[in-house]
Coordinates of C-alpha atoms in Angstrom, one line a residue:
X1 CA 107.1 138.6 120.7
X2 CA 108.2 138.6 117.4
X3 CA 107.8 141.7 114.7
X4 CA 107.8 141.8 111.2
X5 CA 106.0 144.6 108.8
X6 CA 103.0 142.9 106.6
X7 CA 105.1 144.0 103.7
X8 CA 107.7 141.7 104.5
X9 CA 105.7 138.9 105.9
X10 CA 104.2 138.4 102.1
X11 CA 107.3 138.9 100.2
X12 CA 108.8 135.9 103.0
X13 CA 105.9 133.7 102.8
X14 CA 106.3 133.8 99.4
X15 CA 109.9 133.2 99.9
X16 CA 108.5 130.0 102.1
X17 CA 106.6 128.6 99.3
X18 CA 108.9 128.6 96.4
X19 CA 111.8 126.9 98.5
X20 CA 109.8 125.1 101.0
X21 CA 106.3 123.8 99.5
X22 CA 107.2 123.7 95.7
X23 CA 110.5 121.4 96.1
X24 CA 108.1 118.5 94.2
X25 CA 107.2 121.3 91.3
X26 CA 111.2 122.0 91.3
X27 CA 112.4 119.1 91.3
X28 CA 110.2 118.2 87.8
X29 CA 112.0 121.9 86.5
X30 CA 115.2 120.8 87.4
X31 CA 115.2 117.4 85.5
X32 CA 113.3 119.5 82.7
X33 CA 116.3 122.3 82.2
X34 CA 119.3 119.3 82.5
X35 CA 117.5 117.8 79.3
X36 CA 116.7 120.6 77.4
X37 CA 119.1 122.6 74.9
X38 CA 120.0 126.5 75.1
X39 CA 118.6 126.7 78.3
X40 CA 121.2 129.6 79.8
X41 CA 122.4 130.8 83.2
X42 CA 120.3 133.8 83.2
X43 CA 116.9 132.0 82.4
X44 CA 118.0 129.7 84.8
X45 CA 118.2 131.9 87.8
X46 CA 114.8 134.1 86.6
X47 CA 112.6 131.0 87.8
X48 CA 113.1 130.9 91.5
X49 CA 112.6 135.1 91.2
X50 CA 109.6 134.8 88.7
X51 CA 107.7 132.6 91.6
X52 CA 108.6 134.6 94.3
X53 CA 107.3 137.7 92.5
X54 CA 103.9 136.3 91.2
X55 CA 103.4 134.6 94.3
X56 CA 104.1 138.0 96.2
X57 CA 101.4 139.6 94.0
X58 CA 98.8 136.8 94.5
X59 CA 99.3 137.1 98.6
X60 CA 99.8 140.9 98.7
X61 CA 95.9 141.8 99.4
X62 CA 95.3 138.2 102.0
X63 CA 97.7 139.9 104.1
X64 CA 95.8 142.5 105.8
X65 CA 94.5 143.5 109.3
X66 CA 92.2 141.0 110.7
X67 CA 92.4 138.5 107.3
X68 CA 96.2 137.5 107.5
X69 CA 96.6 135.7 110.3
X70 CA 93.6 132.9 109.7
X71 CA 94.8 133.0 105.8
X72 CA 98.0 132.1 106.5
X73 CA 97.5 129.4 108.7
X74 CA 95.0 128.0 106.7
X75 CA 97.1 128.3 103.6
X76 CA 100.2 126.9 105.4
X77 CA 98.4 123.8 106.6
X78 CA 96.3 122.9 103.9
X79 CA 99.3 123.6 101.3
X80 CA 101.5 121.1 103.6
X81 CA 98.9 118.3 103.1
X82 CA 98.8 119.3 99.6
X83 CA 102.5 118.8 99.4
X84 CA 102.7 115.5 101.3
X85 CA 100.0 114.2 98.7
X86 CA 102.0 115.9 95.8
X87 CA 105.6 114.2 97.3
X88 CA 104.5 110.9 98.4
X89 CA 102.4 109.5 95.9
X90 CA 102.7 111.5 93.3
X91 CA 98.7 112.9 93.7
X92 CA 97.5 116.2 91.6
X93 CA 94.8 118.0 93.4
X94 CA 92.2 118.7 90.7
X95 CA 88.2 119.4 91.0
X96 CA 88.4 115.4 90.7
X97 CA 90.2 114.6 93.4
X98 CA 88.7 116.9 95.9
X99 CA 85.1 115.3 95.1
X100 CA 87.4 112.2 96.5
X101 CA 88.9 113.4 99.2
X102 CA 85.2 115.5 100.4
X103 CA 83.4 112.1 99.9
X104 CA 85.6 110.1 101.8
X105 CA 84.8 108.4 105.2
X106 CA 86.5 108.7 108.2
X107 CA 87.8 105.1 108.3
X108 CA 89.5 105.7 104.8
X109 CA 91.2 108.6 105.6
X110 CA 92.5 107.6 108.6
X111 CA 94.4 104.6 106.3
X112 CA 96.9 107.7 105.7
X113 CA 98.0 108.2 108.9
X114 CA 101.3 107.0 109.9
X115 CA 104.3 109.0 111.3
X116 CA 106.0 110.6 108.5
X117 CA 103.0 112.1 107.6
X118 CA 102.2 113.6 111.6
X119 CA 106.1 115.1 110.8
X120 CA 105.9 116.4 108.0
X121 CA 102.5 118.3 108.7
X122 CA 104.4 119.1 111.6
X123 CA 107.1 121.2 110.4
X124 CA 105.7 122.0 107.1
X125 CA 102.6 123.1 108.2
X126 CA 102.3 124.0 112.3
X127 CA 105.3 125.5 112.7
X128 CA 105.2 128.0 110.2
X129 CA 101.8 128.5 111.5
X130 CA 102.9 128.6 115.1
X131 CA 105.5 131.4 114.0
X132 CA 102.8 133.3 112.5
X133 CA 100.1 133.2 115.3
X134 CA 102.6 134.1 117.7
X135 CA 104.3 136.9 115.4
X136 CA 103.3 140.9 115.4
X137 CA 102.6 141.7 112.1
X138 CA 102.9 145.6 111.8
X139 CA 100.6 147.5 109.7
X140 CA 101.2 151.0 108.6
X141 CA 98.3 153.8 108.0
X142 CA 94.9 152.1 106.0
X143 CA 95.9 154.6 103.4
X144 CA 100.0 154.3 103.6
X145 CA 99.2 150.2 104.0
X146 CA 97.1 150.3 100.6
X147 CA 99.8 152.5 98.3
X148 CA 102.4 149.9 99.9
X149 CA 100.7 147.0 98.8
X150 CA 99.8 148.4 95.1
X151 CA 103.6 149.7 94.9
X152 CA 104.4 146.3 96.3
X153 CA 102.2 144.4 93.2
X154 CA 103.3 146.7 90.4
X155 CA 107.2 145.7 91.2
X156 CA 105.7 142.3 91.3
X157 CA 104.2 143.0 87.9
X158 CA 107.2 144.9 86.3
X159 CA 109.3 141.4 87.2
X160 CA 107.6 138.8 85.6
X161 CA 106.7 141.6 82.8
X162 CA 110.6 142.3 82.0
X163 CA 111.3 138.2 82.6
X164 CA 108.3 137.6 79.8
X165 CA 110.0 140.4 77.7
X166 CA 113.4 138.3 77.5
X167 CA 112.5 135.2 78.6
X168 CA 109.0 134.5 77.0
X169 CA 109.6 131.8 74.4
X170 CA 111.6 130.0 76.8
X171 CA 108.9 130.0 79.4
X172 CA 106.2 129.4 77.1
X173 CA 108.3 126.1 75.7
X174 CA 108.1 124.8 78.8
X175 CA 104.6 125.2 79.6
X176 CA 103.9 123.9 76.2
X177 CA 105.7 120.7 76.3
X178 CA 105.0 119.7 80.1
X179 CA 101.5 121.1 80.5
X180 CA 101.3 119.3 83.8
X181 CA 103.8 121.6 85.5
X182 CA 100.7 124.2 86.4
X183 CA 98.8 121.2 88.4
X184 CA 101.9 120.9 91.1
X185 CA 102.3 125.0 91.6
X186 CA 101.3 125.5 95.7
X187 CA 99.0 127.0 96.3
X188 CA 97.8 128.1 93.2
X189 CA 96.5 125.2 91.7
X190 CA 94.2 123.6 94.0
X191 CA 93.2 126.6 96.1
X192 CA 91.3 127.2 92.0
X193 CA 90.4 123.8 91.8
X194 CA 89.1 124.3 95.5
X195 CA 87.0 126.9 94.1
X196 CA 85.7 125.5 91.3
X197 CA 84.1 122.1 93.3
X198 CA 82.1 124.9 96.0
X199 CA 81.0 126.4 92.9
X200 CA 79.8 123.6 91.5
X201 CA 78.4 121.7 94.1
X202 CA 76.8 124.6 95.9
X203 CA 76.5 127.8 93.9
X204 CA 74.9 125.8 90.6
X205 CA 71.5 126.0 89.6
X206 CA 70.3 122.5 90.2
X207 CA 69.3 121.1 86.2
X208 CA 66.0 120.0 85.8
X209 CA 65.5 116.2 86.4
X210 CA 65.3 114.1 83.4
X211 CA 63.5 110.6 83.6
X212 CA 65.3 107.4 81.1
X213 CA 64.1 104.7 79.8
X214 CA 60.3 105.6 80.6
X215 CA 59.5 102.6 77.9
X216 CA 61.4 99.8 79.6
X217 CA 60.3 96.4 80.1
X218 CA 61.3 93.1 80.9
X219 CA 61.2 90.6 77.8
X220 CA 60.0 87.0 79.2
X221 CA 60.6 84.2 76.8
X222 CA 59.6 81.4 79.1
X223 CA 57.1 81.0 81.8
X224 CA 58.7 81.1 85.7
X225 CA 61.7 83.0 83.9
X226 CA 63.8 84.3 86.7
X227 CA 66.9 86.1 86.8
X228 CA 69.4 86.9 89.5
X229 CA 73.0 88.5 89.0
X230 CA 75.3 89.3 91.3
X231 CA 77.2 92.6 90.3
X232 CA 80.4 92.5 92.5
X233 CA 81.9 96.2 92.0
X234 CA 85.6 96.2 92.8
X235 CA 87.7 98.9 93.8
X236 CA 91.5 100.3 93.0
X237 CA 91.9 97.1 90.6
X238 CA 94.4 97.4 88.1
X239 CA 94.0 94.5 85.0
X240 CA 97.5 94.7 85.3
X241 CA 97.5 92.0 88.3
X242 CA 95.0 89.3 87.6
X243 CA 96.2 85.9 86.1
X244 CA 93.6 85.7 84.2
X245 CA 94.7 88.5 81.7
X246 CA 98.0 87.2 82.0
X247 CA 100.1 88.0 85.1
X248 CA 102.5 85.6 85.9
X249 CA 101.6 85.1 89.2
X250 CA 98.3 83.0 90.6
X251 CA 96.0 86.4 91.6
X252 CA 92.9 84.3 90.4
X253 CA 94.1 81.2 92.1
X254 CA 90.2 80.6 93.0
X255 CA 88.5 82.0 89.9
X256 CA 90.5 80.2 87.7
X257 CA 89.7 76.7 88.3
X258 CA 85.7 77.8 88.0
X259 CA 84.1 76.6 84.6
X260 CA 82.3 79.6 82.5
X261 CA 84.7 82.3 83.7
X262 CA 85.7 84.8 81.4
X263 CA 87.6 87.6 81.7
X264 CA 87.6 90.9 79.3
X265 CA 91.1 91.6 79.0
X266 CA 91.0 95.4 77.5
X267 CA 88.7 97.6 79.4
X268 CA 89.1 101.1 80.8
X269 CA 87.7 103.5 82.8
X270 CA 85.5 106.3 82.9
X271 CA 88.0 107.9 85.6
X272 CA 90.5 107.6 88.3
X273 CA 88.8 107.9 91.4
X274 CA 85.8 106.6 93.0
X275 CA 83.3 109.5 92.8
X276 CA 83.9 109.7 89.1
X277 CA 84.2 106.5 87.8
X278 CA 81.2 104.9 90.0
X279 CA 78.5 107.2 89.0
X280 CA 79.8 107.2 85.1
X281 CA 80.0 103.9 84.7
X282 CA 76.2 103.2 85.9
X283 CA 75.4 106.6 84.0
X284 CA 73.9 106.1 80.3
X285 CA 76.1 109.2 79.3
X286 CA 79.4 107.5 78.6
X287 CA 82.7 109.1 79.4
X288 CA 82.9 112.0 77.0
X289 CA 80.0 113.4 78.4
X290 CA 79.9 113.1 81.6
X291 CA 79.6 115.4 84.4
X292 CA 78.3 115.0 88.0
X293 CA 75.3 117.2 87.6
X294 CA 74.2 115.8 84.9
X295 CA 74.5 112.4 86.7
X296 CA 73.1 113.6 89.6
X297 CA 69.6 114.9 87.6
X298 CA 69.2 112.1 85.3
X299 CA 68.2 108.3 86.1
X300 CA 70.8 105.8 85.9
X301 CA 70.7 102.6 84.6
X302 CA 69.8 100.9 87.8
X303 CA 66.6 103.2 87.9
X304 CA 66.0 101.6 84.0
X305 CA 66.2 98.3 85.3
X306 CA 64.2 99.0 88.5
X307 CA 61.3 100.4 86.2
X308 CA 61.8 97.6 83.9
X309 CA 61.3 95.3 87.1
X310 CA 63.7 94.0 88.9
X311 CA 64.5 94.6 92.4
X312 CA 67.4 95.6 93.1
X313 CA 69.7 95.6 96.4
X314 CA 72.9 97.6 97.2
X315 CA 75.2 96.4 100.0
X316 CA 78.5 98.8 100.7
X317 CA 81.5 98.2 102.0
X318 CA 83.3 101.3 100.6
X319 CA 82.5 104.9 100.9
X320 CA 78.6 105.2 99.1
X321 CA 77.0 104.7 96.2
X322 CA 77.5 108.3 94.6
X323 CA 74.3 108.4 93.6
X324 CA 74.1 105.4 91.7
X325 CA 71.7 103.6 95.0
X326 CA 69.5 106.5 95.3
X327 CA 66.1 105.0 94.5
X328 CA 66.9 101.2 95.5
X329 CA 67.1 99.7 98.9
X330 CA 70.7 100.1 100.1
X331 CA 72.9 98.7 103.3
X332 CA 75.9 99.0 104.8
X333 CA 78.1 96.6 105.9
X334 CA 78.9 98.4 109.1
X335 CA 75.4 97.7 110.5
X336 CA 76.4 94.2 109.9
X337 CA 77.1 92.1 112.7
X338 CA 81.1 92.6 113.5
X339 CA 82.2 89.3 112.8
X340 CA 84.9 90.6 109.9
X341 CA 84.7 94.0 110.7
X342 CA 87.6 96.2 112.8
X343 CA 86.4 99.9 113.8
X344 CA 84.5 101.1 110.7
X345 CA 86.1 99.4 108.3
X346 CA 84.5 95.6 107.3
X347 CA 86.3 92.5 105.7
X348 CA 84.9 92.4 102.3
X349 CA 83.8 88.6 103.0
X350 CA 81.0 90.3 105.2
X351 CA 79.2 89.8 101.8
X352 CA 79.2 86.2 102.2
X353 CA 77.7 86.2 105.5
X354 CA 74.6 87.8 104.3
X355 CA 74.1 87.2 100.4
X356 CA 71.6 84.4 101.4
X357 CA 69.3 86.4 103.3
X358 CA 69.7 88.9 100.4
X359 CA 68.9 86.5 98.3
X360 CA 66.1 85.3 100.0
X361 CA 64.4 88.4 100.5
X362 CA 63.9 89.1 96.7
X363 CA 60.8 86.4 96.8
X364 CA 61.7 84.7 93.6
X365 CA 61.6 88.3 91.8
X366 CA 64.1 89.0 88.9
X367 CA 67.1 90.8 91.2
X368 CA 70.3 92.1 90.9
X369 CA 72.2 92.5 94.0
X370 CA 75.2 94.9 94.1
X371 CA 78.4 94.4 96.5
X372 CA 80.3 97.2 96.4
X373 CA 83.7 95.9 97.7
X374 CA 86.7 98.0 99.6
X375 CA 88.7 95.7 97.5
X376 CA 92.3 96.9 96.9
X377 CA 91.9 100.5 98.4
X378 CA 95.5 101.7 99.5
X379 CA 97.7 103.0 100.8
X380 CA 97.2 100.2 103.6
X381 CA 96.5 97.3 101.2
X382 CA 97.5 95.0 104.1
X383 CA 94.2 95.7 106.0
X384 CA 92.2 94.2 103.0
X385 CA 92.5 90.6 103.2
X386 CA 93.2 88.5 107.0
X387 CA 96.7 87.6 107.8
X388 CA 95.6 83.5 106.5
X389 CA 95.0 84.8 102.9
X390 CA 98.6 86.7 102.8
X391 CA 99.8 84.4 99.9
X392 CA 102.3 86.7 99.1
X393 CA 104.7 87.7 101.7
X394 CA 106.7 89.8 102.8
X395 CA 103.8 92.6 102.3
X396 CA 103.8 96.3 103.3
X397 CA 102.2 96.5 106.6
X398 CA 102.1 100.6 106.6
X399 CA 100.1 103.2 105.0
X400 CA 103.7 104.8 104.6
X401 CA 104.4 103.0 100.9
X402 CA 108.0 104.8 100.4
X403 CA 109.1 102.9 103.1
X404 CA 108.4 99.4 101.7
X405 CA 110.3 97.5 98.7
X406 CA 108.3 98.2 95.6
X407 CA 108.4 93.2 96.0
X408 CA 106.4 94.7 99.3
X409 CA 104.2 96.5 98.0
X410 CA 103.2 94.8 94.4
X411 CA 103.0 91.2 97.2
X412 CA 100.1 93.6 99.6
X413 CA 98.4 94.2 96.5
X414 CA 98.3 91.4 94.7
X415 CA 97.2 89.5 98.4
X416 CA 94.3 92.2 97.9
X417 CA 93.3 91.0 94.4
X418 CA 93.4 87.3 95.8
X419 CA 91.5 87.8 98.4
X420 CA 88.6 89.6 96.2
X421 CA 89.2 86.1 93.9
X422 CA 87.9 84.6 96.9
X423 CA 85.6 86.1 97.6
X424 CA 84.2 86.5 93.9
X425 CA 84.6 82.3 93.9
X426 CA 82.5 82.0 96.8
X427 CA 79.7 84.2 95.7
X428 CA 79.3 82.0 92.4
X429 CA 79.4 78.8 94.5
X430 CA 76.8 80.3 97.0
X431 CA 74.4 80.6 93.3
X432 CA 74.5 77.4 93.0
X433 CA 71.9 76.6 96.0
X434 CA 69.6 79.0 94.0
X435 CA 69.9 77.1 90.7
X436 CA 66.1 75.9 90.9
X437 CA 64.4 79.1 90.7
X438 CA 66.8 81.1 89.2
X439 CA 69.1 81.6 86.0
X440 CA 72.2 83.2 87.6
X441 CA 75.5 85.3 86.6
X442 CA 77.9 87.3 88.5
X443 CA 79.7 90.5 87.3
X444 CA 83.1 91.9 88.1
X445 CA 83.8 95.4 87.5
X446 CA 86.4 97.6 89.3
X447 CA 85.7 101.5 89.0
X448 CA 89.7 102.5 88.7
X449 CA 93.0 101.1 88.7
X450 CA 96.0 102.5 91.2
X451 CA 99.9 103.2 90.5
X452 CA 101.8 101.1 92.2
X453 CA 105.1 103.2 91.8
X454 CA 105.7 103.1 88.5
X455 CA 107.1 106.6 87.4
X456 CA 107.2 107.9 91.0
X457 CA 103.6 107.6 91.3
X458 CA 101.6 105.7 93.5
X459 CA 97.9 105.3 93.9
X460 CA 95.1 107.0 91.6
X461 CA 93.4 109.9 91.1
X462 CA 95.5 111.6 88.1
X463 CA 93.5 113.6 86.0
X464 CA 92.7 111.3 83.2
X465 CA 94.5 112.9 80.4
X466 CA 97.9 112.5 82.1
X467 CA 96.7 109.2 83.7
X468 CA 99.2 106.2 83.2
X469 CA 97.8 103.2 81.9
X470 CA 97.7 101.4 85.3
X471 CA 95.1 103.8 86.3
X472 CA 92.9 103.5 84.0
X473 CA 92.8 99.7 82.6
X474 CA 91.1 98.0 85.0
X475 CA 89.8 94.3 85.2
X476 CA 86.0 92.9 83.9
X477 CA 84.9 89.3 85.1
X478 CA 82.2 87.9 84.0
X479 CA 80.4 84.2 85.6
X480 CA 76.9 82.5 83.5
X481 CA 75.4 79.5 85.2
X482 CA 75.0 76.7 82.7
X483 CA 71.4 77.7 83.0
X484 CA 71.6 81.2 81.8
X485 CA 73.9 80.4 78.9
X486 CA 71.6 78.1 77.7
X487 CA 68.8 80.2 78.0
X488 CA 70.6 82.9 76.3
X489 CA 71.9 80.8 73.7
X490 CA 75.4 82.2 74.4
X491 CA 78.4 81.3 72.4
X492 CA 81.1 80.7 74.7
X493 CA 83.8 80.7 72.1
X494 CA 82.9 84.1 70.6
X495 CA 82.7 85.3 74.4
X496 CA 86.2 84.1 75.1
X497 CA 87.7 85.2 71.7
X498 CA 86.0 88.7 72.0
X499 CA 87.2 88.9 75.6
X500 CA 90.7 88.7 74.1
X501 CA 90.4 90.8 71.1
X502 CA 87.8 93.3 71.8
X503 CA 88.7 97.1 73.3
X504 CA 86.1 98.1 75.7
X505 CA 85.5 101.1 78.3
X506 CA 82.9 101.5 81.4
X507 CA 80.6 103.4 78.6
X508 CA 79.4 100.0 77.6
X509 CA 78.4 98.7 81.1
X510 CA 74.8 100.7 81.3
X511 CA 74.1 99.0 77.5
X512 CA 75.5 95.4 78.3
X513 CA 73.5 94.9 81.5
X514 CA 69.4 96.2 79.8
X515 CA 70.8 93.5 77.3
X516 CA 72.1 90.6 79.2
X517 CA 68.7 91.3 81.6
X518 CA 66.5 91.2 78.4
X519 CA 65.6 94.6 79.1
X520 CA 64.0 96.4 75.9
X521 CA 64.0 100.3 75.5
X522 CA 64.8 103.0 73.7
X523 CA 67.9 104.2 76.0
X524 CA 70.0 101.2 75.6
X525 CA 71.9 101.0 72.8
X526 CA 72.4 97.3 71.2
X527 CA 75.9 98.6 69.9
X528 CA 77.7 99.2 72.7
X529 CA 76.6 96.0 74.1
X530 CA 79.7 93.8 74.5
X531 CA 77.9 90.5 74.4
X532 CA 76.3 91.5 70.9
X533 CA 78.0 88.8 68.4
X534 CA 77.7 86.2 71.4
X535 CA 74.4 85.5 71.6
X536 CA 71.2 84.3 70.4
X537 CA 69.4 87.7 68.8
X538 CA 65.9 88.6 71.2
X539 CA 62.7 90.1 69.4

């Protein structure tokens, strides 16, 4: 069996993490120092030494009798994941992203597997941790051990004190100019972000629950008034892609050719990922405000509408409502018969097969039905849409997207944004068999865009101050019946031209829909509603 004192196990597994599982933080310092002016040697080579010394002082205590061992391994594995997230698409593990990756199902993490990742886990991760389980750490005296490990920290501590005494403003330049540096430092970085989520979520005081919209109620202007919209909510769709806002190529092939389609070029959104961007854009907080908690202990704007009235169904094809469904009658699509669905994942035209009977079962009440789609969710974009609706070929067929032609990649995706066309088209056509009791409109919102491999990064999930554009501007479709429009006394001209012009964000969602449901209370907030100058004024 292998030996090695717990002294020098710390200073080499820090050693191991500056060399071997911060390459992707090094590789960002090295293109920082060839661009940057009176940089010299020395500074240079106090970098590798200044990680290796304040990681040594953060591990010093974790490796102790009993405690190292199941650190270690822990550490070693989880960092490894970390890194193959951090290398491959680019991903920064905040508080954000692990309310993602804890609130993802089975099915969609499993789209991640594929053989470089089983590798690199493999040696990043096992094999250190193999070497460590079947390695002898000696431990000297409890009292010897202790003064070893606080002589151990204060050289630690003199280091990076004398490297801050010459090399301060150069370090603090850095810092300054690429605040994002400290979000791709193993382990520190999301083992704090780690600890602020189970904080949050489970050592928080609960707030006390705060009831909206207690006065709201349905305005009807004409007897047998009935109103049904279908609220399609997309997923990872970037307005980027879709013909309609101007891509070159035919995304919208089915949408397009539809009468009374309109589509909101300039919208963004509340996040970057699912479990922040769903719940905030159906909160009545708006994006500067917003928190989970306070989500999570405050109605939402589907409880407004439900008090105002309407009944309202969720059906999910994704990974949960967040929230948003709590106090409405909810499906999923995997207790649908299987006809479009493959293990525990489901074809997002599922919907199609059982909109009618959704449809049917509101009784001729005012009803919104939601579909939340799986829509463009990656990395294996080429298991949302059948083989018949691959327009655009040749398409990445692996989960593994460095291994496909960015033509690959950009063709899976935009096959994805096609097929939710489709499917979008065939929902508004299915309305029309429900003309005579209703007046009808279908929504299309997406909660997030995704990165595609533009600056190295691919995906979403970047904390939304460093998020690029693709992440956040994301696509808004919006269908009236002839019926509704007339009702509503909409001007389709002003719609179109303030589709074009206007600049809108998920915060106005919440405010639109109490309007466009002639909804009256004192939560909603005519300003933010983006049909305001389009329509006929309601007392």
């Amino acid at each position: 069996m292998l030996k090695i004192s717990s002294i020098s196990l710390t200073i080499l597994t820090a050693v191991y993490f500056t060399f071997g599982l911060n390459f992707v933080l090094a590789g960002k310092i090295y293109n920082i120092l060839t661009t940057a002016d009176g940089l010299g040697i020395i500074f240079i080579t106090t970098i590798p030494l200044f990680f290796i010394s304040a990681l040594t002082f953060i591990f010093t205590p974790f490796i102790s009798k009993y405690i190292a061992k199941p650190f270690l391994v822990f550490i070693l594995m989880a960092s490894a994941c970390v890194n193959y997230g951090a290398y491959t698409f680019g991903v920064i593990f905040n508080q954000d992203m692990l309310v993602n990756i804890f609130e993802t199902a089975t099915g969609e993490a499993f789209s991640y597997l594929n053989l470089k990742l089983v590798i690199w886990i493999f040696l990043s991760g096992i094999v250190p941790s193999l070497l460590v389980i079947f390695t002898k750490i000696e431990y000297k005296s409890f009292f010897i051990e202790i003064l070893r490990k606080l002589l151990l920290m204060v050289v630690c501590a003199g280091i990076i004190a004398l490297i801050a005494l010459f090399f301060y403003k150069d370090y603090a330049s850095i810092a300054r100019n690429n605040p994002k540096l400290q979000k791709d430092i193993v382990p520190t970085y999301y083992l704090s972000s780690t600890f602020k989520y189970i904080k949050n979520t489970y050592f928080t005081t609960p707030l006390k629950y705060q009831e909206i919209g207690m006065d709201a109620k349905r305005i009807v202007e004409e007897e047998n008034e009935k109103y049904l919209f279908i609220f399609l909510i997309g997923e990872t769709a970037r307005a980027q892609n879709y013909q309609l806002n101007g891509y070159e190529r035919d995304t919208n092939a089915y949408t397009s050719i539809i009468d009374n389609v309109i589509s909101f070029k300039n919208v963004s959104s509340c996040g970057t990922a699912t479990a922040v961007s769903l719940p905030c854009m159906f909160s009545m907080m708006g994006r500067s405000n917003y928190s989970r908690a306070q989500f999570d202990s405050q109605d939402n704007v589907v409880d407004i509408l439900k008090r105002a009235g309407y009944k309202q169904i969720w059906i999910d094809n994704n990974t949960g409502c967040k929230g948003v469904c709590k106090n409405i009658e909810t499906h999923a699509t995997t207790q649908i018969p299987e006809l479009h669905c493959s293990g525990e994942e489901c074809n997002d035209s599922v919907f199609l097969d059982v909109i009618d009977e959704q449809i049917n079962s509101l009784n001729g009440q005012d009803g919104i039905i939601y579909l939340h789609l799986l829509g463009s969710h990656g990395p294996t974009y080429y298991k949302r849409y059948p083989p018949e609706h691959a327009k655009f070929k040749p398409d990445c067929r692996t989960s593994d997207l460095q291994n496909c032609t960015r033509e690959e990649i950009i063709n899976a995706y935009d096959n994805t944004i096609l097929y939710t066309d489709y499917v979008m088209s065939e929902v508004i056509k299915n309305l029309g068999k429900h003309e005579e009791t209703y007046k009808t409109g279908v929504i299309y919102m997406s909660d997030h865009g995704e990165s595609l491999g533009e600056n190295g990064l691919y995906l979403h999930g970047m904390p939304y101050g460093f998020a690029p554009e693709e992440q956040t501007h994301i696509p808004f479709i919006v269908w009236l019946s002839d019926s509704m429009i007339k009702h509503e006394k909409m001007d389709m001209k002003c719609m179109k031209d303030t589709a074009q012009s206007g600049v809108f964000s998920h915060d106005n969602l919440s405010h639109t829909l109490l309007e466009v449901m002639d909804v009256k209370t004192t939560a909603s907030d005519p300003k933010k509603d983006m049909w305001e100058h389009c329509e006929d004024k309601r007392e």
